């Protein structure tokens, strides 16, 4: 039915057939102008036959107008419920162009009356019930938002984990716009990304880190996704401790890179996995080459035998060693006498 609709202008019989179906069908060209619509679409949009123009259609209902403002050739929108002059309507936009940039039809807007389809309504309700049960039991925090008639993003609910993670009763945000509920987000990309998830079905992932006095106060991994027509959810996981650990590791690495003494780290089998700048200069090893070398490659033969036979077993037993040692530049062969301290490090 949809693929044949572009022939409506030249085939009156097909036009009468489409006028007989209960679903509304509107055809858009690449500029978003209406090139055809059936009688069901007239009834649901409130646009009479003489007014079948793009401007009249976008004025027919604010929800549909906002939807079409976000449309461009190649986009397809999943079904969503909108308030139109003809009542609550399930609206879906289907891409017809399939990469064709010619003058043909670009998209079909399908309008369905959910009140006339008990099956669709029951499926939507059952899907929402299942989704709600999953949300309530989820260990990660979840915030839910709806797109209001004026296009604002309104807080619609949360789960118990959100209260626990944020340490606040999120029910106090119900009915507020995202900017009212969380003022610091008003100046970020978050509201726009959440709207894209609700209206266009786009998935967005990000990490948000809050600092206080130069220290990480809180960090969250956020995933925003479409849940149902004009609705979305933001799933967030507390990654504060992970980020604090990463920052401490970064500070430690920065310190080791800038000290004047060689610092190296190796696996129990002797494979190097870290060598600071002073060590790389002394041994003639480039940063990207570090993991290509083993401990026995950077010491003299006598030191190598001692490490393998005495020092390594002591380290694996939880001990350590300190004494004079000799390291060899892998490119020039130059030997450097050093006082070495070797210790074992266990993962926590």
mmCIF file of C-alpha atoms in Angstrom:
data_model
loop_
_atom_site.group_PDB
_atom_site.id
_atom_site.type_symbol
_atom_site.label_atom_id
_atom_site.label_comp_id
_atom_site.label_asym_id
_atom_site.label_seq_id
_atom_site.Cartn_x
_atom_site.Cartn_y
_atom_site.Cartn_z
ATOM 1 C CA UNK A 1 0.000 0.000 0.000
ATOM 2 C CA UNK A 2 2.727 2.439 0.953
ATOM 3 C CA UNK A 3 4.961 1.735 -2.021
ATOM 4 C CA UNK A 4 2.053 2.198 -4.434
ATOM 5 C CA UNK A 5 0.925 5.488 -2.918
ATOM 6 C CA UNK A 6 3.210 7.706 -5.063
ATOM 7 C CA UNK A 7 0.978 6.739 -8.019
ATOM 8 C CA UNK A 8 -2.026 8.330 -6.301
ATOM 9 C CA UNK A 9 -1.936 11.418 -8.493
ATOM 10 C CA UNK A 10 -2.189 9.479 -11.736
ATOM 11 C CA UNK A 11 -4.290 6.497 -10.634
ATOM 12 C CA UNK A 12 -7.624 7.561 -9.212
ATOM 13 C CA UNK A 13 -8.610 3.964 -8.481
ATOM 14 C CA UNK A 14 -5.650 3.539 -6.180
ATOM 15 C CA UNK A 15 -6.551 6.836 -4.526
ATOM 16 C CA UNK A 16 -10.065 5.580 -3.780
ATOM 17 C CA UNK A 17 -8.589 2.369 -2.363
ATOM 18 C CA UNK A 18 -6.336 4.296 0.017
ATOM 19 C CA UNK A 19 -9.232 6.507 1.046
ATOM 20 C CA UNK A 20 -11.056 3.355 2.125
ATOM 21 C CA UNK A 21 -8.397 2.181 4.602
ATOM 22 C CA UNK A 22 -8.499 3.210 8.253
ATOM 23 C CA UNK A 23 -4.825 4.205 8.553
ATOM 24 C CA UNK A 24 -3.876 7.741 7.602
ATOM 25 C CA UNK A 25 -1.166 8.021 4.939
ATOM 26 C CA UNK A 26 0.735 11.222 4.116
ATOM 27 C CA UNK A 27 3.479 11.378 1.485
ATOM 28 C CA UNK A 28 6.321 13.894 1.833
ATOM 29 C CA UNK A 29 8.834 15.025 -0.782
ATOM 30 C CA UNK A 30 12.501 15.690 -0.005
ATOM 31 C CA UNK A 31 11.673 19.251 1.114
ATOM 32 C CA UNK A 32 9.075 18.035 3.603
ATOM 33 C CA UNK A 33 6.123 19.198 1.491
ATOM 34 C CA UNK A 34 2.979 17.088 1.368
ATOM 35 C CA UNK A 35 2.419 15.564 -2.066
ATOM 36 C CA UNK A 36 -0.554 13.407 -1.105
ATOM 37 C CA UNK A 37 -2.741 12.239 1.764
ATOM 38 C CA UNK A 38 -5.800 10.014 2.140
ATOM 39 C CA UNK A 39 -9.100 10.789 3.882
ATOM 40 C CA UNK A 40 -8.087 9.082 7.143
ATOM 41 C CA UNK A 41 -5.110 11.431 7.312
ATOM 42 C CA UNK A 42 -7.441 14.395 6.723
ATOM 43 C CA UNK A 43 -9.611 13.307 9.644
ATOM 44 C CA UNK A 44 -6.727 12.701 12.045
ATOM 45 C CA UNK A 45 -4.828 15.904 11.183
ATOM 46 C CA UNK A 46 -7.881 18.125 10.772
ATOM 47 C CA UNK A 47 -6.677 19.275 7.357
ATOM 48 C CA UNK A 48 -9.382 19.377 4.673
ATOM 49 C CA UNK A 49 -8.703 18.252 1.119
ATOM 50 C CA UNK A 50 -8.241 21.783 -0.314
ATOM 51 C CA UNK A 51 -5.568 22.437 2.304
ATOM 52 C CA UNK A 52 -3.268 19.560 1.454
ATOM 53 C CA UNK A 53 -0.056 21.565 1.706
ATOM 54 C CA UNK A 54 3.014 21.312 3.860
ATOM 55 C CA UNK A 55 2.228 24.525 5.726
ATOM 56 C CA UNK A 56 -1.348 23.476 6.513
ATOM 57 C CA UNK A 57 -0.190 20.057 7.717
ATOM 58 C CA UNK A 58 2.441 21.363 10.129
ATOM 59 C CA UNK A 59 -0.144 23.711 11.613
ATOM 60 C CA UNK A 60 -2.565 20.831 12.152
ATOM 61 C CA UNK A 61 -1.125 19.727 15.485
ATOM 62 C CA UNK A 62 1.872 20.901 17.484
ATOM 63 C CA UNK A 63 3.067 17.345 18.115
ATOM 64 C CA UNK A 64 3.138 16.498 14.414
ATOM 65 C CA UNK A 65 4.685 19.870 13.601
ATOM 66 C CA UNK A 66 7.529 19.250 16.050
ATOM 67 C CA UNK A 67 8.015 15.753 14.679
ATOM 68 C CA UNK A 68 8.306 16.952 11.079
ATOM 69 C CA UNK A 69 10.686 19.750 12.050
ATOM 70 C CA UNK A 70 13.198 17.065 13.035
ATOM 71 C CA UNK A 71 12.703 15.054 9.845
ATOM 72 C CA UNK A 72 15.046 15.085 6.873
ATOM 73 C CA UNK A 73 15.368 12.707 3.889
ATOM 74 C CA UNK A 74 16.706 9.321 4.948
ATOM 75 C CA UNK A 75 15.289 9.454 8.479
ATOM 76 C CA UNK A 76 12.685 6.990 9.742
ATOM 77 C CA UNK A 77 10.969 7.511 13.107
ATOM 78 C CA UNK A 78 9.603 4.611 15.197
ATOM 79 C CA UNK A 79 5.910 4.708 16.231
ATOM 80 C CA UNK A 80 5.020 7.287 18.858
ATOM 81 C CA UNK A 81 1.779 8.617 20.341
ATOM 82 C CA UNK A 82 0.894 12.234 19.475
ATOM 83 C CA UNK A 83 -2.097 14.427 20.288
ATOM 84 C CA UNK A 84 -3.589 15.509 16.944
ATOM 85 C CA UNK A 85 -6.848 17.345 16.179
ATOM 86 C CA UNK A 86 -8.413 13.964 15.427
ATOM 87 C CA UNK A 87 -7.376 12.544 18.802
ATOM 88 C CA UNK A 88 -4.527 10.489 20.273
ATOM 89 C CA UNK A 89 -2.715 9.041 17.260
ATOM 90 C CA UNK A 90 0.096 6.542 16.727
ATOM 91 C CA UNK A 91 2.489 8.194 14.239
ATOM 92 C CA UNK A 92 5.300 6.502 12.305
ATOM 93 C CA UNK A 93 7.570 7.925 9.591
ATOM 94 C CA UNK A 94 8.867 5.473 6.969
ATOM 95 C CA UNK A 95 11.777 6.280 4.643
ATOM 96 C CA UNK A 96 10.819 5.778 0.988
ATOM 97 C CA UNK A 97 13.836 7.342 -0.709
ATOM 98 C CA UNK A 98 16.316 4.498 0.016
ATOM 99 C CA UNK A 99 19.211 6.726 -1.035
ATOM 100 C CA UNK A 100 17.412 8.149 -4.081
ATOM 101 C CA UNK A 101 17.926 11.926 -4.150
ATOM 102 C CA UNK A 102 15.547 12.506 -7.053
ATOM 103 C CA UNK A 103 12.170 14.219 -7.073
ATOM 104 C CA UNK A 104 10.159 11.165 -5.992
ATOM 105 C CA UNK A 105 8.489 10.578 -2.626
ATOM 106 C CA UNK A 106 10.905 10.761 0.293
ATOM 107 C CA UNK A 107 8.824 9.513 3.215
ATOM 108 C CA UNK A 108 5.418 8.241 4.281
ATOM 109 C CA UNK A 109 3.818 9.396 7.523
ATOM 110 C CA UNK A 110 1.534 6.620 8.782
ATOM 111 C CA UNK A 111 -1.226 7.617 11.228
ATOM 112 C CA UNK A 112 -3.043 4.959 13.241
ATOM 113 C CA UNK A 113 -5.859 5.383 15.734
ATOM 114 C CA UNK A 114 -4.762 3.294 18.777
ATOM 115 C CA UNK A 115 -8.334 3.323 20.101
ATOM 116 C CA UNK A 116 -9.358 1.396 17.013
ATOM 117 C CA UNK A 117 -6.777 -1.327 17.551
ATOM 118 C CA UNK A 118 -7.142 -3.261 20.787
ATOM 119 C CA UNK A 119 -4.191 -5.453 19.830
ATOM 120 C CA UNK A 120 -1.797 -2.535 19.421
ATOM 121 C CA UNK A 121 -2.990 -0.952 22.646
ATOM 122 C CA UNK A 122 -2.649 -4.216 24.583
ATOM 123 C CA UNK A 123 0.835 -4.826 23.200
ATOM 124 C CA UNK A 124 1.947 -1.319 24.150
ATOM 125 C CA UNK A 125 0.565 -1.696 27.672
ATOM 126 C CA UNK A 126 2.154 -5.129 28.155
ATOM 127 C CA UNK A 127 5.484 -3.895 26.813
ATOM 128 C CA UNK A 128 5.374 -0.921 29.176
ATOM 129 C CA UNK A 129 4.508 -3.182 32.123
ATOM 130 C CA UNK A 130 7.463 -5.473 31.419
ATOM 131 C CA UNK A 131 9.757 -2.505 30.974
ATOM 132 C CA UNK A 132 8.621 -1.033 34.288
ATOM 133 C CA UNK A 133 9.257 -4.307 36.157
ATOM 134 C CA UNK A 134 12.785 -4.503 34.735
ATOM 135 C CA UNK A 135 13.463 -0.893 35.697
ATOM 136 C CA UNK A 136 12.278 -1.376 39.272
ATOM 137 C CA UNK A 137 14.615 -4.353 39.789
ATOM 138 C CA UNK A 138 17.640 -2.944 37.937
ATOM 139 C CA UNK A 139 20.776 -2.317 40.048
ATOM 140 C CA UNK A 140 21.734 0.738 37.982
ATOM 141 C CA UNK A 141 19.984 4.091 38.273
ATOM 142 C CA UNK A 142 17.362 4.981 35.668
ATOM 143 C CA UNK A 143 15.652 8.306 34.950
ATOM 144 C CA UNK A 144 12.714 8.489 32.522
ATOM 145 C CA UNK A 145 11.520 11.478 30.519
ATOM 146 C CA UNK A 146 8.561 12.292 28.250
ATOM 147 C CA UNK A 147 8.345 14.838 25.444
ATOM 148 C CA UNK A 148 5.531 17.282 26.311
ATOM 149 C CA UNK A 149 3.262 18.952 23.734
ATOM 150 C CA UNK A 150 5.466 22.071 23.771
ATOM 151 C CA UNK A 151 8.581 19.989 23.085
ATOM 152 C CA UNK A 152 10.022 20.217 26.592
ATOM 153 C CA UNK A 153 11.598 17.192 28.251
ATOM 154 C CA UNK A 154 9.655 16.341 31.419
ATOM 155 C CA UNK A 155 10.854 14.049 34.228
ATOM 156 C CA UNK A 156 8.468 11.067 34.312
ATOM 157 C CA UNK A 157 9.943 8.664 36.842
ATOM 158 C CA UNK A 158 12.909 6.783 38.250
ATOM 159 C CA UNK A 159 13.760 3.503 39.953
ATOM 160 C CA UNK A 160 14.850 2.719 43.540
ATOM 161 C CA UNK A 161 18.487 2.379 42.464
ATOM 162 C CA UNK A 162 18.478 6.009 41.284
ATOM 163 C CA UNK A 163 17.474 7.139 44.788
ATOM 164 C CA UNK A 164 20.221 5.011 46.337
ATOM 165 C CA UNK A 165 22.991 6.075 43.933
ATOM 166 C CA UNK A 166 22.180 9.798 44.004
ATOM 167 C CA UNK A 167 21.165 9.885 47.660
ATOM 168 C CA UNK A 168 17.969 11.813 46.893
ATOM 169 C CA UNK A 169 14.247 11.086 46.547
ATOM 170 C CA UNK A 170 13.825 11.487 42.797
ATOM 171 C CA UNK A 171 10.032 11.630 43.056
ATOM 172 C CA UNK A 172 10.355 15.339 43.865
ATOM 173 C CA UNK A 173 11.397 15.913 40.242
ATOM 174 C CA UNK A 174 8.187 14.461 38.752
ATOM 175 C CA UNK A 175 6.512 16.840 36.303
ATOM 176 C CA UNK A 176 9.510 19.165 36.111
ATOM 177 C CA UNK A 177 11.462 19.839 32.946
ATOM 178 C CA UNK A 178 15.004 18.512 32.886
ATOM 179 C CA UNK A 179 16.287 22.072 33.212
ATOM 180 C CA UNK A 180 14.120 22.671 36.302
ATOM 181 C CA UNK A 181 14.973 19.345 37.914
ATOM 182 C CA UNK A 182 18.712 19.495 37.218
ATOM 183 C CA UNK A 183 19.774 23.130 36.529
ATOM 184 C CA UNK A 184 23.483 22.295 35.910
ATOM 185 C CA UNK A 185 22.429 20.221 32.874
ATOM 186 C CA UNK A 186 20.726 23.195 31.203
ATOM 187 C CA UNK A 187 24.042 24.439 29.795
ATOM 188 C CA UNK A 188 25.201 21.055 28.534
ATOM 189 C CA UNK A 189 24.380 18.880 25.538
ATOM 190 C CA UNK A 190 22.381 16.483 27.726
ATOM 191 C CA UNK A 191 18.847 17.903 27.112
ATOM 192 C CA UNK A 192 19.336 17.867 23.325
ATOM 193 C CA UNK A 193 20.757 14.329 23.386
ATOM 194 C CA UNK A 194 17.867 13.109 25.530
ATOM 195 C CA UNK A 195 15.354 14.680 23.121
ATOM 196 C CA UNK A 196 17.041 12.904 20.211
ATOM 197 C CA UNK A 197 16.668 9.622 22.093
ATOM 198 C CA UNK A 198 12.960 10.254 22.782
ATOM 199 C CA UNK A 199 11.995 11.616 19.362
ATOM 200 C CA UNK A 200 14.442 10.003 16.938
ATOM 201 C CA UNK A 201 15.352 6.763 18.713
ATOM 202 C CA UNK A 202 19.060 7.651 18.900
ATOM 203 C CA UNK A 203 21.244 5.960 21.525
ATOM 204 C CA UNK A 204 23.783 8.176 23.311
ATOM 205 C CA UNK A 205 26.568 7.165 25.696
ATOM 206 C CA UNK A 206 28.781 9.434 27.745
ATOM 207 C CA UNK A 207 30.687 9.812 31.007
ATOM 208 C CA UNK A 208 29.988 12.702 33.353
ATOM 209 C CA UNK A 209 32.556 13.642 36.004
ATOM 210 C CA UNK A 210 31.980 16.283 38.694
ATOM 211 C CA UNK A 211 34.974 17.852 40.446
ATOM 212 C CA UNK A 212 35.080 19.709 43.752
ATOM 213 C CA UNK A 213 38.313 21.417 44.871
ATOM 214 C CA UNK A 214 40.232 19.475 42.231
ATOM 215 C CA UNK A 215 38.987 16.093 43.468
ATOM 216 C CA UNK A 216 36.444 13.817 41.783
ATOM 217 C CA UNK A 217 33.157 14.184 43.680
ATOM 218 C CA UNK A 218 31.127 11.850 41.495
ATOM 219 C CA UNK A 219 31.333 10.123 38.114
ATOM 220 C CA UNK A 220 28.652 8.353 36.117
ATOM 221 C CA UNK A 221 28.518 6.340 32.924
ATOM 222 C CA UNK A 222 25.278 7.334 31.165
ATOM 223 C CA UNK A 223 23.341 5.625 28.361
ATOM 224 C CA UNK A 224 20.262 7.373 26.927
ATOM 225 C CA UNK A 225 17.851 5.336 24.786
ATOM 226 C CA UNK A 226 14.333 5.344 23.303
ATOM 227 C CA UNK A 227 11.681 3.394 25.226
ATOM 228 C CA UNK A 228 8.330 4.201 23.572
ATOM 229 C CA UNK A 229 6.793 6.983 21.461
ATOM 230 C CA UNK A 230 8.163 10.344 22.683
ATOM 231 C CA UNK A 231 9.726 8.693 25.723
ATOM 232 C CA UNK A 232 13.269 7.843 26.742
ATOM 233 C CA UNK A 233 15.282 6.558 29.657
ATOM 234 C CA UNK A 234 18.741 7.457 30.915
ATOM 235 C CA UNK A 235 20.591 4.589 32.561
ATOM 236 C CA UNK A 236 23.492 5.603 34.796
ATOM 237 C CA UNK A 237 26.130 3.616 36.671
ATOM 238 C CA UNK A 238 28.276 5.034 39.468
ATOM 239 C CA UNK A 239 31.903 4.828 38.311
ATOM 240 C CA UNK A 240 33.286 7.244 40.908
ATOM 241 C CA UNK A 241 35.727 4.773 42.494
ATOM 242 C CA UNK A 242 36.919 3.573 39.105
ATOM 243 C CA UNK A 243 37.588 7.132 37.961
ATOM 244 C CA UNK A 244 39.350 7.993 41.206
ATOM 245 C CA UNK A 245 41.577 4.948 40.776
ATOM 246 C CA UNK A 246 42.313 5.908 37.163
ATOM 247 C CA UNK A 247 43.175 9.453 38.217
ATOM 248 C CA UNK A 248 45.494 8.241 40.982
ATOM 249 C CA UNK A 249 47.179 5.906 38.507
ATOM 250 C CA UNK A 250 47.578 8.785 36.062
ATOM 251 C CA UNK A 251 49.150 10.993 38.758
ATOM 252 C CA UNK A 252 51.525 8.189 39.746
ATOM 253 C CA UNK A 253 52.513 7.606 36.117
ATOM 254 C CA UNK A 254 53.078 11.337 35.612
ATOM 255 C CA UNK A 255 55.347 11.416 38.661
ATOM 256 C CA UNK A 256 57.345 8.358 37.543
ATOM 257 C CA UNK A 257 57.762 9.771 34.037
ATOM 258 C CA UNK A 258 59.358 12.931 35.394
ATOM 259 C CA UNK A 259 61.780 11.589 38.007
ATOM 260 C CA UNK A 260 65.442 11.231 37.082
ATOM 261 C CA UNK A 261 65.821 7.586 38.117
ATOM 262 C CA UNK A 262 64.901 4.545 36.057
ATOM 263 C CA UNK A 263 61.616 2.824 36.978
ATOM 264 C CA UNK A 264 60.598 -0.406 35.269
ATOM 265 C CA UNK A 265 57.810 -2.935 35.751
ATOM 266 C CA UNK A 266 57.666 -6.507 34.512
ATOM 267 C CA UNK A 267 55.398 -9.536 34.690
ATOM 268 C CA UNK A 268 56.424 -12.579 36.805
ATOM 269 C CA UNK A 269 57.864 -14.206 33.678
ATOM 270 C CA UNK A 270 60.093 -11.171 33.045
ATOM 271 C CA UNK A 271 58.197 -9.355 30.263
ATOM 272 C CA UNK A 272 58.502 -5.552 30.558
ATOM 273 C CA UNK A 273 55.222 -3.614 30.500
ATOM 274 C CA UNK A 274 56.378 -0.222 31.804
ATOM 275 C CA UNK A 275 59.600 1.760 31.558
ATOM 276 C CA UNK A 276 59.738 5.441 32.447
ATOM 277 C CA UNK A 277 61.433 8.157 30.418
ATOM 278 C CA UNK A 278 64.745 8.002 32.313
ATOM 279 C CA UNK A 279 64.846 4.229 31.850
ATOM 280 C CA UNK A 280 64.041 4.437 28.143
ATOM 281 C CA UNK A 281 66.839 6.937 27.605
ATOM 282 C CA UNK A 282 69.356 4.829 29.523
ATOM 283 C CA UNK A 283 68.429 1.581 27.760
ATOM 284 C CA UNK A 284 67.793 2.981 24.252
ATOM 285 C CA UNK A 285 64.200 1.741 24.072
ATOM 286 C CA UNK A 286 61.370 3.666 22.408
ATOM 287 C CA UNK A 287 57.982 3.870 24.224
ATOM 288 C CA UNK A 288 56.216 1.616 21.733
ATOM 289 C CA UNK A 289 58.964 -1.025 22.028
ATOM 290 C CA UNK A 290 58.865 -1.581 25.794
ATOM 291 C CA UNK A 291 56.715 -4.732 25.739
ATOM 292 C CA UNK A 292 59.051 -6.303 23.166
ATOM 293 C CA UNK A 293 61.797 -6.732 25.770
ATOM 294 C CA UNK A 294 62.353 -8.978 28.770
ATOM 295 C CA UNK A 295 64.386 -8.278 31.911
ATOM 296 C CA UNK A 296 67.241 -10.494 30.689
ATOM 297 C CA UNK A 297 67.530 -8.305 27.549
ATOM 298 C CA UNK A 298 68.436 -5.163 29.521
ATOM 299 C CA UNK A 299 70.963 -6.498 32.050
ATOM 300 C CA UNK A 300 74.439 -7.999 31.725
ATOM 301 C CA UNK A 301 74.875 -11.775 31.656
ATOM 302 C CA UNK A 302 76.013 -11.994 35.276
ATOM 303 C CA UNK A 303 73.074 -9.956 36.560
ATOM 304 C CA UNK A 304 70.685 -11.971 34.407
ATOM 305 C CA UNK A 305 71.790 -15.254 35.997
ATOM 306 C CA UNK A 306 71.455 -13.761 39.476
ATOM 307 C CA UNK A 307 67.940 -12.438 38.774
ATOM 308 C CA UNK A 308 66.699 -15.727 37.346
ATOM 309 C CA UNK A 309 68.281 -17.968 39.992
ATOM 310 C CA UNK A 310 68.018 -15.860 43.176
ATOM 311 C CA UNK A 311 66.142 -12.546 42.923
ATOM 312 C CA UNK A 312 63.060 -13.758 41.031
ATOM 313 C CA UNK A 313 62.256 -16.665 43.412
ATOM 314 C CA UNK A 314 62.660 -14.229 46.332
ATOM 315 C CA UNK A 315 60.251 -11.765 44.695
ATOM 316 C CA UNK A 316 57.650 -14.447 43.994
ATOM 317 C CA UNK A 317 57.824 -15.452 47.649
ATOM 318 C CA UNK A 318 56.890 -11.898 48.640
ATOM 319 C CA UNK A 319 60.353 -10.563 49.401
ATOM 320 C CA UNK A 320 62.612 -8.013 47.726
ATOM 321 C CA UNK A 321 66.238 -7.265 46.863
ATOM 322 C CA UNK A 322 68.528 -4.228 46.842
ATOM 323 C CA UNK A 323 72.118 -4.003 45.639
ATOM 324 C CA UNK A 324 74.512 -3.082 42.848
ATOM 325 C CA UNK A 325 73.451 -4.037 39.335
ATOM 326 C CA UNK A 326 74.386 -3.475 35.696
ATOM 327 C CA UNK A 327 72.003 -2.454 32.903
ATOM 328 C CA UNK A 328 72.823 -2.575 29.207
ATOM 329 C CA UNK A 329 71.706 -0.230 26.399
ATOM 330 C CA UNK A 330 70.039 -2.507 23.836
ATOM 331 C CA UNK A 331 71.253 -0.391 20.896
ATOM 332 C CA UNK A 332 74.815 0.600 21.826
ATOM 333 C CA UNK A 333 75.676 -2.104 24.358
ATOM 334 C CA UNK A 334 76.828 0.540 26.867
ATOM 335 C CA UNK A 335 76.704 -0.757 30.456
ATOM 336 C CA UNK A 336 75.529 1.482 33.311
ATOM 337 C CA UNK A 337 76.311 0.673 36.954
ATOM 338 C CA UNK A 338 73.302 1.368 39.217
ATOM 339 C CA UNK A 339 72.050 0.709 42.730
ATOM 340 C CA UNK A 340 68.846 -1.247 42.132
ATOM 341 C CA UNK A 341 65.866 -1.889 44.366
ATOM 342 C CA UNK A 342 63.646 -4.745 43.207
ATOM 343 C CA UNK A 343 60.308 -5.521 44.847
ATOM 344 C CA UNK A 344 57.214 -7.537 44.105
ATOM 345 C CA UNK A 345 53.852 -5.809 43.591
ATOM 346 C CA UNK A 346 50.645 -7.762 44.055
ATOM 347 C CA UNK A 347 47.371 -6.824 42.421
ATOM 348 C CA UNK A 348 44.763 -5.807 45.021
#
